[in-house]
PDB file of C-alpha atoms and ligand atoms in Angstrom:
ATOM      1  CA  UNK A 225       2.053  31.242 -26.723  1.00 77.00           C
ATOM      2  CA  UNK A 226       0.787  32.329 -23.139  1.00 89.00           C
ATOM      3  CA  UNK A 227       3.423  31.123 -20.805  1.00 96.00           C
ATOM      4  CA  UNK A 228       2.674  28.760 -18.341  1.00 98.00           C
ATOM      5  CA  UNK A 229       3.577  30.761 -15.107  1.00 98.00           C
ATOM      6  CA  UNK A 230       3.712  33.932 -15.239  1.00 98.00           C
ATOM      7  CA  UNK A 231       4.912  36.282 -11.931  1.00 97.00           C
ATOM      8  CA  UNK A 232       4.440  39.832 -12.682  1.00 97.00           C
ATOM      9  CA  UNK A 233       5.828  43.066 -10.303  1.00 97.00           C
ATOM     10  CA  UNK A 234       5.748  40.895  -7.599  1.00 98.00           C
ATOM     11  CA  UNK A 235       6.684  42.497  -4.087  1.00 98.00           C
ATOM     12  CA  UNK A 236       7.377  40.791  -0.636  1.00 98.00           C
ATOM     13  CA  UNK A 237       8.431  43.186   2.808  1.00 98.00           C
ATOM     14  CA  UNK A 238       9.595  41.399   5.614  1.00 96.00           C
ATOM     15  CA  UNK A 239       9.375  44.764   8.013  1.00 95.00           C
ATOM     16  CA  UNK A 240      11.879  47.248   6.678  1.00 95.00           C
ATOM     17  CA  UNK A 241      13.478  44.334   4.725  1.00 97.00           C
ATOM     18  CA  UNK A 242      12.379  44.395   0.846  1.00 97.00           C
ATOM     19  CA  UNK A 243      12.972  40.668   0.154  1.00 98.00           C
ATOM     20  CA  UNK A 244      11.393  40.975  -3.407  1.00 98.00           C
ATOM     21  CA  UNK A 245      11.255  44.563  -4.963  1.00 98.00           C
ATOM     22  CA  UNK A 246       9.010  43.788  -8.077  1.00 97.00           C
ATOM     23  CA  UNK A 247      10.042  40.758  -9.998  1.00 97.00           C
ATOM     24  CA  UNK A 248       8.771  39.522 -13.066  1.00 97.00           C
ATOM     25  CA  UNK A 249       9.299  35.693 -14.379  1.00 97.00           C
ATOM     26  CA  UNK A 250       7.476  33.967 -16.857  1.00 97.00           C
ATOM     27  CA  UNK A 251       8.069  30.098 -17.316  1.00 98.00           C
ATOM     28  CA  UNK A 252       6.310  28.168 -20.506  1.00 97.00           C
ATOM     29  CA  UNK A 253       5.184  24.536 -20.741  1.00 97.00           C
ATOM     30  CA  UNK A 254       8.190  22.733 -20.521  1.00 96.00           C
ATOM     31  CA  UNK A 255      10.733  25.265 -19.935  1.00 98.00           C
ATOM     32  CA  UNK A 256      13.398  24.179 -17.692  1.00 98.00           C
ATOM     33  CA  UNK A 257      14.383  27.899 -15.951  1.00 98.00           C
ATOM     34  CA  UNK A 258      17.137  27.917 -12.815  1.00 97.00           C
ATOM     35  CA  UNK A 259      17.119  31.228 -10.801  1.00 97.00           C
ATOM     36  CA  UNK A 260      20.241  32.167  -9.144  1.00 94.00           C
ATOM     37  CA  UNK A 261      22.394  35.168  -7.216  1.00 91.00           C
ATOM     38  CA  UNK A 262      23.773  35.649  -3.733  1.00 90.00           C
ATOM     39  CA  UNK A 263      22.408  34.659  -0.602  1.00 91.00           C
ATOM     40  CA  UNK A 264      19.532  36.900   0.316  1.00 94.00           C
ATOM     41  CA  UNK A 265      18.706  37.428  -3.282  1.00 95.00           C
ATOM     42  CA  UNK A 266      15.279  36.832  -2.680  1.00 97.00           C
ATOM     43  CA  UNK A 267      15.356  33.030  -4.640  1.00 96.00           C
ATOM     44  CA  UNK A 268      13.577  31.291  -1.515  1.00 95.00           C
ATOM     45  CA  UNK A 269      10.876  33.961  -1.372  1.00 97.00           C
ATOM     46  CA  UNK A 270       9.865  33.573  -4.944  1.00 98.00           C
ATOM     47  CA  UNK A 271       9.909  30.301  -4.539  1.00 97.00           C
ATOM     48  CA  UNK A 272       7.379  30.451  -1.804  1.00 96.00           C
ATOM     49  CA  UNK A 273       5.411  33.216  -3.117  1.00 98.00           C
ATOM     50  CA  UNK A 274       5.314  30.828  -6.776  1.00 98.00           C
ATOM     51  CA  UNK A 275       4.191  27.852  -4.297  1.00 96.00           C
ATOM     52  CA  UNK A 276       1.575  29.672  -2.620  1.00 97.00           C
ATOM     53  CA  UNK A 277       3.814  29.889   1.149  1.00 96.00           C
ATOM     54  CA  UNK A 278       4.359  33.645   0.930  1.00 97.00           C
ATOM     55  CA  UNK A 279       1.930  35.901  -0.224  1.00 96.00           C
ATOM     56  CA  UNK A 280       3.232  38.861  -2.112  1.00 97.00           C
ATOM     57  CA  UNK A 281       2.036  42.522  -1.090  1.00 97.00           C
ATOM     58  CA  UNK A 282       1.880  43.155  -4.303  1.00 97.00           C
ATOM     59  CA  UNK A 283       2.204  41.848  -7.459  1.00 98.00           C
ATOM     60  CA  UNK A 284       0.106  38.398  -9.364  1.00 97.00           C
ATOM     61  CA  UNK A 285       0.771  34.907 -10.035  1.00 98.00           C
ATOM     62  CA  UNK A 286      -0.828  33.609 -13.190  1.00 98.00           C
ATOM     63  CA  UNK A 287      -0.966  29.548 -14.065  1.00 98.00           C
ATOM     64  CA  UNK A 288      -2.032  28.881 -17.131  1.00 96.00           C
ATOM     65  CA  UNK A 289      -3.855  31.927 -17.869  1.00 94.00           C
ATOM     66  CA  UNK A 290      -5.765  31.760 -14.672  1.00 96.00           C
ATOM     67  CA  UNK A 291      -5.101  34.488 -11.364  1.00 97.00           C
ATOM     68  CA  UNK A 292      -3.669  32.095  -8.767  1.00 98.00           C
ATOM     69  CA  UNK A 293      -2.613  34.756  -6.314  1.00 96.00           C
ATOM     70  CA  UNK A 294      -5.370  33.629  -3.252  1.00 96.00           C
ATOM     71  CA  UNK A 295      -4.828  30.232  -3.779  1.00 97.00           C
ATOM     72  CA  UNK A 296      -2.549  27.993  -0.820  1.00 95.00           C
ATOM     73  CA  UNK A 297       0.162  25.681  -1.767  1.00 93.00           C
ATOM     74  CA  UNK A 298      -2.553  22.400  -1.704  1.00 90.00           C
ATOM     75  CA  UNK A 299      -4.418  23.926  -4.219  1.00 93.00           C
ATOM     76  CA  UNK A 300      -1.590  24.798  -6.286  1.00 95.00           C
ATOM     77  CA  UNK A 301      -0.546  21.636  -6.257  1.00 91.00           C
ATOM     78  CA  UNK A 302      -3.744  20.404  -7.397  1.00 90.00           C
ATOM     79  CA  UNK A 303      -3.085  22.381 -10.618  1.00 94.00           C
ATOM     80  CA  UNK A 304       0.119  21.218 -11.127  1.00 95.00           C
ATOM     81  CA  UNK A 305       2.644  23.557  -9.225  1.00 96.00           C
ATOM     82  CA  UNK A 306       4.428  20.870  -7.002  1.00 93.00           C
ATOM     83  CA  UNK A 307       7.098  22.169  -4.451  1.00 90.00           C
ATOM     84  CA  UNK A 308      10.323  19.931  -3.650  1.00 87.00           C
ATOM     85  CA  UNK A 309      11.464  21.080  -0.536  1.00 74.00           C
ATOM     86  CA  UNK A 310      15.072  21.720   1.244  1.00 66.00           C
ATOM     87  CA  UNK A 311      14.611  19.289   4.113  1.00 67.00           C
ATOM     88  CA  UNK A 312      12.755  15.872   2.396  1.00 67.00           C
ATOM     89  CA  UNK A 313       9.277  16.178   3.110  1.00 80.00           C
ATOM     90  CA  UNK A 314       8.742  12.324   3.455  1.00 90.00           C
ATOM     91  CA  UNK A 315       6.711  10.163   6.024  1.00 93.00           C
ATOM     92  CA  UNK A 316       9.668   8.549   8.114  1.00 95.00           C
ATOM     93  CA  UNK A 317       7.746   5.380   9.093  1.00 96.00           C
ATOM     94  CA  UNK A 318       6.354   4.530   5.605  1.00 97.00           C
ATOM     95  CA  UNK A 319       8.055   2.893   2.760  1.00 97.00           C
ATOM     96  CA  UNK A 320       8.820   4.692   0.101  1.00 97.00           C
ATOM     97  CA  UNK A 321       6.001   2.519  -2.091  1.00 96.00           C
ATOM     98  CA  UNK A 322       3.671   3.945   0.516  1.00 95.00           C
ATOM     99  CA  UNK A 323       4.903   7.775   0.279  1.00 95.00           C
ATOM    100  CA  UNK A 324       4.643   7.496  -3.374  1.00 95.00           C
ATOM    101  CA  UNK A 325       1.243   6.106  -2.478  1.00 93.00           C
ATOM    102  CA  UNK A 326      -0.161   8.330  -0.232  1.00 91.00           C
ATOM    103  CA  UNK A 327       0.895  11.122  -2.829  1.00 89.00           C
ATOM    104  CA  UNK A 328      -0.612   9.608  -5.444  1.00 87.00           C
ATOM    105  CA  UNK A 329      -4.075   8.717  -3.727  1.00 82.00           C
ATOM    106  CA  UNK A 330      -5.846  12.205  -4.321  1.00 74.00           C
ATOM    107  CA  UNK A 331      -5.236  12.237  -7.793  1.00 71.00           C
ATOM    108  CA  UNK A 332      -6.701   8.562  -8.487  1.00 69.00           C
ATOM    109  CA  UNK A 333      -9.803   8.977  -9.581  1.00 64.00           C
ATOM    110  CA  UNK A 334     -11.943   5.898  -8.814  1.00 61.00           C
ATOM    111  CA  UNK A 335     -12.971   4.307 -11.854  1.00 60.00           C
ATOM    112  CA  UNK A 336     -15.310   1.919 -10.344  1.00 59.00           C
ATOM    113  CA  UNK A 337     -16.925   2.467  -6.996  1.00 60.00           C
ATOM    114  CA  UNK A 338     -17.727  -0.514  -5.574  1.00 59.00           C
ATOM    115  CA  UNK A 339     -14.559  -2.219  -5.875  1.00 61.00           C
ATOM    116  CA  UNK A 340     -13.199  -1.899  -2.367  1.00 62.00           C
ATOM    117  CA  UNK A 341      -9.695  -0.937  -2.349  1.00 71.00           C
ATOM    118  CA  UNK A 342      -9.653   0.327  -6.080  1.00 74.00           C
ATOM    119  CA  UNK A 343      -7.881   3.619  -5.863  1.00 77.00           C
ATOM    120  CA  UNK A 344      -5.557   2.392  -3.461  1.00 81.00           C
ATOM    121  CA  UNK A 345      -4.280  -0.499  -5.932  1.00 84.00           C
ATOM    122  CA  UNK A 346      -4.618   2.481  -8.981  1.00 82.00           C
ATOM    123  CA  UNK A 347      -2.164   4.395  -6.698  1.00 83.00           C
ATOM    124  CA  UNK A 348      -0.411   1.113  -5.901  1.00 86.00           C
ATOM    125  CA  UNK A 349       0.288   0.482  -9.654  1.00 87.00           C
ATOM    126  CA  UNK A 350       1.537   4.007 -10.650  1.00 89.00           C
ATOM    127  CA  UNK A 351       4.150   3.868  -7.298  1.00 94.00           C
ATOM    128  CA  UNK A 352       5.731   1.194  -8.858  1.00 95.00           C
ATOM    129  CA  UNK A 353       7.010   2.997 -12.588  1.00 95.00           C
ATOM    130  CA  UNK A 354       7.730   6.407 -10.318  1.00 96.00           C
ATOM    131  CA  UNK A 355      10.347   4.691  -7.751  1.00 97.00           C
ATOM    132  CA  UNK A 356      11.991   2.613 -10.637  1.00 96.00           C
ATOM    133  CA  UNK A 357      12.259   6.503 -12.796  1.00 95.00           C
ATOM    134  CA  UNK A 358      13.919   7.890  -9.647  1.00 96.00           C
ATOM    135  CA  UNK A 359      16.109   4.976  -9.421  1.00 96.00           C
ATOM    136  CA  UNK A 360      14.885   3.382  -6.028  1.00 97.00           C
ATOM    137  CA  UNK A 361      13.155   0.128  -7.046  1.00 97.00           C
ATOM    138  CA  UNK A 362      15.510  -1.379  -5.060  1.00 97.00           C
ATOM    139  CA  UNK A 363      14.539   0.298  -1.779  1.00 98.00           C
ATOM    140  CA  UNK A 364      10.615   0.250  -2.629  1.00 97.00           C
ATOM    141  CA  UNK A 365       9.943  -1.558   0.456  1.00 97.00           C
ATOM    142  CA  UNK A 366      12.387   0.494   2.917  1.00 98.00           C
ATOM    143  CA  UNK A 367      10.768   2.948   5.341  1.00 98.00           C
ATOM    144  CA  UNK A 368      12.063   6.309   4.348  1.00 97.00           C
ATOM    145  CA  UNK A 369      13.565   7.386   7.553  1.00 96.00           C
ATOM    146  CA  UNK A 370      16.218   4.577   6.515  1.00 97.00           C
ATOM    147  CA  UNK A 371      17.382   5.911   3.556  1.00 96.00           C
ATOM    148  CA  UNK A 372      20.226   7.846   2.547  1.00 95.00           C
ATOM    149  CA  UNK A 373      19.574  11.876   2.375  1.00 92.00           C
ATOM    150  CA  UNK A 374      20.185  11.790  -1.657  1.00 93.00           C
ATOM    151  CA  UNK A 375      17.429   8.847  -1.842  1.00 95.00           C
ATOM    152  CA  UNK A 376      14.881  10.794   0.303  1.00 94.00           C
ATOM    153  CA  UNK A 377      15.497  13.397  -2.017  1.00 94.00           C
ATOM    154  CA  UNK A 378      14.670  11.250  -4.856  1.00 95.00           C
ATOM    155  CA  UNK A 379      11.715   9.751  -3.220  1.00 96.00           C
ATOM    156  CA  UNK A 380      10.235  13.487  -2.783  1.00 94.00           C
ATOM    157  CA  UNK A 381      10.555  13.491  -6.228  1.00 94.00           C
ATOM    158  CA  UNK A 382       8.886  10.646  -6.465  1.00 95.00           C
ATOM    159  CA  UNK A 383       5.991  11.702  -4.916  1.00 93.00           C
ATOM    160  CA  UNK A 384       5.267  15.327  -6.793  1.00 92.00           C
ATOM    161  CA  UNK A 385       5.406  13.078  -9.695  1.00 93.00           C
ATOM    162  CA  UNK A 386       2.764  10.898  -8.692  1.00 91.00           C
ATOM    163  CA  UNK A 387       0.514  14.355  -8.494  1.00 86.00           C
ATOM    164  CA  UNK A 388       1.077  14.705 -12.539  1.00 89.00           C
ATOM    165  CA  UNK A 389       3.185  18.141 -11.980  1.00 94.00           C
ATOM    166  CA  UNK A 390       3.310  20.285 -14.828  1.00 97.00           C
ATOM    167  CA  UNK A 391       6.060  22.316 -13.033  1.00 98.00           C
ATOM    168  CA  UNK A 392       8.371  21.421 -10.205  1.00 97.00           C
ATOM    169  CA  UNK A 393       9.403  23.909  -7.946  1.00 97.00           C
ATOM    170  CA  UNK A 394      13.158  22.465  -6.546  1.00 95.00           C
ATOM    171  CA  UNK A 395      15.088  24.864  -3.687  1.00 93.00           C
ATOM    172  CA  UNK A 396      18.786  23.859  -4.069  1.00 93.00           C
ATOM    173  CA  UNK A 397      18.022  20.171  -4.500  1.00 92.00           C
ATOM    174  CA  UNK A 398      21.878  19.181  -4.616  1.00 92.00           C
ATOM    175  CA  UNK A 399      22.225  20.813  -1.254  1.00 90.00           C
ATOM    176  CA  UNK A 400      23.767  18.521   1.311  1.00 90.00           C
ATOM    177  CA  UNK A 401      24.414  15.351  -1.119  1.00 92.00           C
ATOM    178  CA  UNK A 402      27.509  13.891  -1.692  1.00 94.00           C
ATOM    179  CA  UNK A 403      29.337  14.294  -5.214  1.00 94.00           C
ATOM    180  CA  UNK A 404      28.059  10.741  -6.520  1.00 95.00           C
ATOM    181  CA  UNK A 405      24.236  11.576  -5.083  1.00 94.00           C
ATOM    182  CA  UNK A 406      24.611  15.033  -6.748  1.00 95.00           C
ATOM    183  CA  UNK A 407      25.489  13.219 -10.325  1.00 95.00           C
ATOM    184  CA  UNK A 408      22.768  10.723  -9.868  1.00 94.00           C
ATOM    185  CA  UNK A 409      19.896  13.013  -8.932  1.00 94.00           C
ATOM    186  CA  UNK A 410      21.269  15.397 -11.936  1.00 96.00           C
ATOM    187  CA  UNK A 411      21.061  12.256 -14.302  1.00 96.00           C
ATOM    188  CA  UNK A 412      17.787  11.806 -13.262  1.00 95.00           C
ATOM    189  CA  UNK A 413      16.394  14.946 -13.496  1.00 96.00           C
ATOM    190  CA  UNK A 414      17.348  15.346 -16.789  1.00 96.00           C
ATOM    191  CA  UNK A 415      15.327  12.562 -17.685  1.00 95.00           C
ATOM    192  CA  UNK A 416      12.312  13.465 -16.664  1.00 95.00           C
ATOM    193  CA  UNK A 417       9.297  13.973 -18.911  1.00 94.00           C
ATOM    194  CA  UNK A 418      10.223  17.124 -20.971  1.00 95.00           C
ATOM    195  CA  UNK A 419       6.442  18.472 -20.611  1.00 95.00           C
ATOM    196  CA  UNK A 420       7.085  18.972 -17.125  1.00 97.00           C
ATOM    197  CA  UNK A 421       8.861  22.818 -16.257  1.00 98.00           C
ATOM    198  CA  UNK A 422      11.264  23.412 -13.680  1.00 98.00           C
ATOM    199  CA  UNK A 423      11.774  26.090 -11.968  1.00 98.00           C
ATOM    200  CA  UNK A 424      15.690  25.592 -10.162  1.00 97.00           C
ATOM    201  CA  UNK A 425      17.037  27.484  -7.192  1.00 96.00           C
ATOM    202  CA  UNK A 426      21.044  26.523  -7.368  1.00 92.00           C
ATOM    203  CA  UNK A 427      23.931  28.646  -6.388  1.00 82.00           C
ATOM    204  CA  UNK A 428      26.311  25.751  -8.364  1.00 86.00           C
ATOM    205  CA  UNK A 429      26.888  26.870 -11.893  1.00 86.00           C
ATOM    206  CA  UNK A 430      27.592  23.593 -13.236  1.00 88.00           C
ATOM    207  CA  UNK A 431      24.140  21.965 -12.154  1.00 93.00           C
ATOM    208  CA  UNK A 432      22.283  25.135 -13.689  1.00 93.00           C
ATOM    209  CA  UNK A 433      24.532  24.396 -16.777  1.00 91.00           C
ATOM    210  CA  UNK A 434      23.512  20.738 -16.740  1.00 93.00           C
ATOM    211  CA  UNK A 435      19.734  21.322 -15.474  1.00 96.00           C
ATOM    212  CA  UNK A 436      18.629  24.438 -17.506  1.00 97.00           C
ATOM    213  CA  UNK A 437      17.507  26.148 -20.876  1.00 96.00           C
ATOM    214  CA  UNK A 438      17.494  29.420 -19.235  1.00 97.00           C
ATOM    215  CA  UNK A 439      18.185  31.438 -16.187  1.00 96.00           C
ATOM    216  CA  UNK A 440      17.270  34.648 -13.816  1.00 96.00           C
ATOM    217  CA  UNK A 441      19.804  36.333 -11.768  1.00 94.00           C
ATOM    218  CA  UNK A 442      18.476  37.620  -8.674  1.00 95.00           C
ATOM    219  CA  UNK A 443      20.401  40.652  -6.418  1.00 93.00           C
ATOM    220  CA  UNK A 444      18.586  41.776  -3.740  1.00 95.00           C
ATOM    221  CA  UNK A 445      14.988  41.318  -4.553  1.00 97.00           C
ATOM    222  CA  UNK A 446      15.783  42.662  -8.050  1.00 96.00           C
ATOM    223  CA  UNK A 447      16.675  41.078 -11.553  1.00 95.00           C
ATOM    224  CA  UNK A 448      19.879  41.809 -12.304  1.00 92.00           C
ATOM    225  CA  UNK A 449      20.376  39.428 -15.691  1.00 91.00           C
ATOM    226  CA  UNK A 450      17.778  36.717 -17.570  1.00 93.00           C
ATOM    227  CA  UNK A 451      19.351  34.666 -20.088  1.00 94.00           C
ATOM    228  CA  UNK A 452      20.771  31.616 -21.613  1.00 94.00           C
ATOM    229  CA  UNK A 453      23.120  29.834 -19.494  1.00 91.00           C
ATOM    230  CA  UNK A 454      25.402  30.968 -21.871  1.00 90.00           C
ATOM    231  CA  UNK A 455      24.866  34.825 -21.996  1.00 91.00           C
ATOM    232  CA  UNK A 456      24.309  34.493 -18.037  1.00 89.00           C
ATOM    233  CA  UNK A 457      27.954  33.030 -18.067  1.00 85.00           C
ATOM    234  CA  UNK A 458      29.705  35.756 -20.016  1.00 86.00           C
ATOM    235  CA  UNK A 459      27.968  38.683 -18.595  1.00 85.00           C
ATOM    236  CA  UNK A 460      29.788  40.987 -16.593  1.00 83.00           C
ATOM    237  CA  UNK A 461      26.900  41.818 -14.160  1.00 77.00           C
ATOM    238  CA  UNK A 462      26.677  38.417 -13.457  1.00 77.00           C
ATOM    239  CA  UNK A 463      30.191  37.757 -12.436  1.00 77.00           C
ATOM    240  CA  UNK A 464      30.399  40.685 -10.689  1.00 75.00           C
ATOM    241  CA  UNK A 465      27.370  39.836  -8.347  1.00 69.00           C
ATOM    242  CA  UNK A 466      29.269  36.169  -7.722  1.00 69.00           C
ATOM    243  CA  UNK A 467      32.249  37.878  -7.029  1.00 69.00           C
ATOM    244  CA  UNK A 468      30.574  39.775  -4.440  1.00 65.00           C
ATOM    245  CA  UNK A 469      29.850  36.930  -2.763  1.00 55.00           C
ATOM    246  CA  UNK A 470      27.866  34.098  -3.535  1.00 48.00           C
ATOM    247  CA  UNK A 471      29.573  30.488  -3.600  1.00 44.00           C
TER     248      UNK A 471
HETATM  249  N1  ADP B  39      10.280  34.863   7.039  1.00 95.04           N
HETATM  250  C1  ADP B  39      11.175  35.866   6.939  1.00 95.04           C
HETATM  251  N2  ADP B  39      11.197  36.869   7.837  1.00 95.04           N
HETATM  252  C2  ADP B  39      12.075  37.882   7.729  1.00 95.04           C
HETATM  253  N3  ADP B  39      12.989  37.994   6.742  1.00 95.04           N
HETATM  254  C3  ADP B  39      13.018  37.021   5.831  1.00 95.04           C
HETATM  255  C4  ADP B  39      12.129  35.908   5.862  1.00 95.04           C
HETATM  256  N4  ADP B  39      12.393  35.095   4.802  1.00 95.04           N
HETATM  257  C5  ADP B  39      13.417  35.673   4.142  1.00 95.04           C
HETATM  258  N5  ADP B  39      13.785  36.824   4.745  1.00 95.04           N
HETATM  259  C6  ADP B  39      14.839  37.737   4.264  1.00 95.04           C
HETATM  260  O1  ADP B  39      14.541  38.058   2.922  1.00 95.04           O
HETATM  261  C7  ADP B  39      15.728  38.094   2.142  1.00 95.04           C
HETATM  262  C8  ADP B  39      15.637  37.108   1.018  1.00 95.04           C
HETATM  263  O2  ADP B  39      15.682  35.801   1.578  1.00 95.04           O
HETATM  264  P1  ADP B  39      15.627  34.482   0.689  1.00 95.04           P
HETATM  265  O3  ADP B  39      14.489  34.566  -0.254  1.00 95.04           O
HETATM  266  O4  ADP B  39      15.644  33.336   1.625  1.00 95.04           O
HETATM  267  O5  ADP B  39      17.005  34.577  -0.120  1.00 95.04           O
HETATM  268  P2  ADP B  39      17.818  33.457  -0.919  1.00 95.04           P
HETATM  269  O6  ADP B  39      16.976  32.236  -1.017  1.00 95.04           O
HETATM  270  O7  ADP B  39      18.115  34.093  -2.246  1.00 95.04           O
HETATM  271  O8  ADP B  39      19.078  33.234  -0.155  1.00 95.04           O
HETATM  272  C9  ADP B  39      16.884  37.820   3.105  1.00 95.04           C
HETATM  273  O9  ADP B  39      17.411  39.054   3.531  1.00 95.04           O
HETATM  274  C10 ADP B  39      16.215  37.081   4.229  1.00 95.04           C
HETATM  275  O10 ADP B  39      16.910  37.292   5.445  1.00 95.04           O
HETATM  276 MG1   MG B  40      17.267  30.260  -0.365  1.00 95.04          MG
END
């Protein structure tokens, strides 16, 4: 089976800095796939370079079968590669009904034309089942710039759900949250749609325990280990690297 990413050789030079020295990951349909190491590993940067942000001197990004390496994040997303970012990208001053909205709109296709208003109640109607799966029917109708950090962080969820991801893209998504918005957002990323791939940047072992079915170790720009979580915990490489300084 082709996988559904695939990131082959790829290569990113800040100046004299080699950031990514020719990395390959591949990531199939529903593959849940964390990517750890140190700081400066180069996880952000293949993040971005996955998401369309950075582009690569060298090296291509295939989704699903297909050359992606000239397209920008918005068209990415259109495909299905949906980025959750660090610092909640949410409209303040809108509810969270009408973020989910407004991220749902472009994908609505409207099924009849003359009824004013149509997409915008289609996209009305999905918001709804997204909030209550990321646990914030309660606080449908509160502008986002009043919630808690751990909620906004849900509510970006929320929203690259509404554009029918078929992989998620999540930088350190516990970062910042307190221990019981860290268990809930854990809870509820584990019960999202299994179809959907995830691609994890974590420095906390036990969330890429919880989170994934397999992970790549990253050590300056280079893989240094790809595994289970299991055979990632025992190897020697790997504890070496976090002894060196990660946590
Ligand atoms: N925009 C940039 N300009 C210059 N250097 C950068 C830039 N982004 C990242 N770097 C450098 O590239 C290396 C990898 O960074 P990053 O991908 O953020 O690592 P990680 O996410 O693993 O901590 C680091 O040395 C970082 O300082
Ligand atoms: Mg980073």
């Amino acid at each position: 089976m082709n996988p559904l990413l695939s990131a082959e050789e790829v290569r990113v030079r800040y100046g004299s800095l080699t950031a990514l020295a020719g990395v390959d990951l591949s990531i199939h349909d529903g593959q849940r796939h964390a990517l750890i190491g140190p700081n400066g590993a180069g996880k952000t940067t293949l993040l971005n370079v996955i998401g369309g942000a950075t582009k690569p001197q060298r090296g291509t990004v295939r989704f699903d079968g297909r050359d992606i390496n000239r397209l920008g994040p918005a068209a990415r997303a259109r495909r299905g590669i949906n980025r959750i970012h660090q610092r909640p990208a949410v409209f303040a001053t809108l509810t969270a009904t009408e973020n989910v909205v407004v991220a749902a709109l472009p994908r609505v296709v409207p099924q009849r034309r003359w009824w004013p208003g149509g997409r915008r109640r289609t996209a009305q109607h999905r918001a709804g089942p997204l909030l209550e799966r990321m646990g914030l029917a309660d606080v449908a109708a509160v502008p986002a710039g009043h919630l808690a950090h751990g909620q906004r962080r849900q509510l970006e969820i929320a929203m690259a759900l509404a554009g029918s991801p078929r992989l998620l893209l999540l930088d350190e998504p516990a970062a910042g949250l307190s221990a019981a918005e860290v268990g809930r957002l854990v809870n509820l990323l584990r019960a999202l749609p299994r179809a959907i791939a995830m691609l994890l940047v974590e420095h906390r072992l036990d969330l890429v325990y919880a989170l994934s079915d397999t992970v790549t170790v990253l050590r300056d720009g280079q893989t240094l280990a790809a595994g289970t979580p299991d055979e990632i915990r025992t190897s020697p490489l790997v504890r070496q690297a976090y002894a060196d300084g990660v946590a």
